């Protein structure tokens, strides 16, 4: 058993390289998905049906597709439309698109329950359009859904493991490569699990710290 | 500017001749506003005008359309008919055309009309100072240092300097409303609208807000105040506008309105709400003097 772990240890650079990719993918995907979700949320809340309907269709659609299939589509099917991405970029795009849909729905829910008064005050003080959204609407709704967003970030981390199927060299992919080369499945996968656990713990701690600050404003 | 402008003796004219009296055009003119919600007439041909430095109090029973009237002034609610002018500029429609203004076009005009809400409506994600400087910096685009210095002076004035970096959730109702007033003043508005600024407060917290409002009136701020505090209206108003079922029933100076109301509706109203005359500012100041 310890012999197995010794083999994994000997290839720790590879494992940690995969871990670094997982962290980077998750960070970038979180930031981009949040930005995209903020835009989609505007469409979801639009009074105009022509704007709202496609956004609603996108969000509901994404929620019915397994992430694995979306990753396949972005990597293997988009090239037939003339869009060719390398596997790392394709994986990132899939993570962003998929999770933006969930995050947009979270933001929309928080927005719908934002007291009308805050927005009235914003309008009365001369805010309008995007400035009203960015300065007055978005900050309180983001603060309101910090815990749920935290869960979604953890979902992103776990979804990133699926990207092994399009050969993105992330943590699961590298663990799997080590185990198949040296046949050390237990040690390789347990090491990966420990690293995922560590990352998720860090995210949970960060979210708790942000939530603590958010609570001071409620 | 005189700190106590001459009180209007006649009904406020909706169309003051440019040659009349003060010669200056009123800061705010509401000219024949109508507003329906469904088939319910909420405002019927409402007109009033407010000159520089005047405090006009709008009184009226619950549901008489007072809030709707204030919300029409800054176009949070769109009147069905009628016009509103701010320093002579028509609000809501583009110059020389009947096309309605977009929200973006309304924004700079709204920024010149301060508004204080019944439920404070402070922005919860910003500190007290943040609430004060948000619109001057991001709407009026004034220099940050200047805005902060002015905001700190305002906090000093309302005696909340030590709450500068606190979030609104940590303030009492009275403190919140004083911050909300300071937030409106930070915009250097031409006119300040108050919608029942003290109704959501416990009686013991009302006084601190009424005192701030009265000082503003004395300093020559132009104000339109919807209130149920008859004591405040009598002491601070230059003019009372009595609204009933969406109509302006009476416009009088406060001494006339409270002592010899012209209409039966106003008499009935005063019988019902007149008791708060006794809990007006005089008592607040008297109790402060005792402390
Ligand atoms: N958005 C709305 N939709 C439908 N009806 C409304 C709306 N806003 C106000 N009303 C109705 O218009 C009437 C006047 O309301 P408004 O809030 O202006 O009265 P008010 O004089 O401010 O009363 P209060 O003293 O209770 O605040 C009321 O009958 C109210 O129910
Ligand atoms: Mg009201």
Short mmCIF file of C-alpha atoms in Angstrom, two decimals, chain A residues 114-129 131-132 134-141 143 212-218, chain B residues 71 74 76 103-105 107-108 110-111 113-115 117 119-126 134-135 138-139 141 167 169-170 180 183-184 187:
data_model
loop_
_atom_site.label_atom_id
_atom_site.label_comp_id
_atom_site.label_asym_id
_atom_site.label_seq_id
_atom_site.Cartn_x
_atom_site.Cartn_y
_atom_site.Cartn_z
CA UNK A 114 -34.90 42.49 -3.96
CA UNK A 115 -37.14 45.10 -2.33
CA UNK A 116 -38.52 47.51 -4.92
CA UNK A 117 -37.49 50.40 -2.63
CA UNK A 118 -33.75 50.03 -3.28
CA UNK A 119 -34.33 50.32 -7.00
CA UNK A 120 -36.74 53.26 -6.54
CA UNK A 121 -34.05 55.04 -4.56
CA UNK A 122 -31.55 54.32 -7.32
CA UNK A 123 -33.88 55.73 -9.99
CA UNK A 124 -34.77 58.74 -7.85
CA UNK A 125 -31.08 59.54 -7.44
CA UNK A 126 -30.45 59.48 -11.16
CA UNK A 127 -29.23 55.95 -11.79
CA UNK A 128 -30.52 54.22 -14.88
CA UNK A 129 -29.76 51.37 -17.23
CA UNK A 131 -25.25 51.92 -14.13
CA UNK A 132 -28.36 51.23 -12.04
CA UNK A 134 -24.06 47.54 -11.71
CA UNK A 135 -24.10 49.97 -8.76
CA UNK A 136 -27.49 49.46 -7.12
CA UNK A 137 -29.01 46.12 -8.14
CA UNK A 138 -26.14 43.69 -8.59
CA UNK A 139 -24.18 44.21 -5.33
CA UNK A 140 -27.07 43.44 -2.95
CA UNK A 141 -28.26 40.44 -4.97
CA UNK A 143 -24.42 39.48 -1.38
CA UNK A 212 -19.77 36.96 7.33
CA UNK A 213 -19.17 40.32 5.70
CA UNK A 214 -22.40 40.09 3.71
CA UNK A 215 -24.35 39.50 6.91
CA UNK A 216 -23.15 42.82 8.35
CA UNK A 217 -25.10 44.48 5.55
CA UNK A 218 -28.41 42.73 6.00
CA UNK B 71 -43.54 59.99 -7.32
CA UNK B 74 -39.57 62.82 -10.37
CA UNK B 76 -41.02 57.39 -10.81
CA UNK B 103 -34.76 56.66 -18.24
CA UNK B 104 -31.29 57.84 -19.20
CA UNK B 105 -32.63 61.28 -20.15
CA UNK B 107 -31.65 60.57 -14.80
CA UNK B 108 -29.84 63.96 -14.72
CA UNK B 110 -33.95 63.30 -11.16
CA UNK B 111 -30.50 63.92 -9.74
CA UNK B 113 -34.61 66.40 -7.07
CA UNK B 114 -33.72 64.97 -3.67
CA UNK B 115 -36.08 62.34 -2.30
CA UNK B 117 -38.64 57.93 1.53
CA UNK B 119 -38.83 53.53 4.68
CA UNK B 120 -35.46 55.27 4.23
CA UNK B 121 -34.50 53.07 1.24
CA UNK B 122 -30.80 53.30 2.04
CA UNK B 123 -28.64 51.03 -0.08
CA UNK B 124 -27.75 48.13 2.22
CA UNK B 125 -24.48 47.18 0.53
CA UNK B 126 -22.92 50.60 1.12
CA UNK B 134 -22.60 57.07 -4.45
CA UNK B 135 -24.83 59.29 -6.59
CA UNK B 138 -21.39 57.99 -10.19
CA UNK B 139 -24.34 60.08 -11.40
CA UNK B 141 -19.48 62.64 -11.76
CA UNK B 167 -23.68 49.72 7.33
CA UNK B 169 -28.43 47.64 9.02
CA UNK B 170 -26.62 48.72 12.18
CA UNK B 180 -31.26 59.37 4.05
CA UNK B 183 -27.80 61.38 1.15
CA UNK B 184 -30.35 63.59 -0.62
CA UNK B 187 -26.70 65.79 -4.40
#
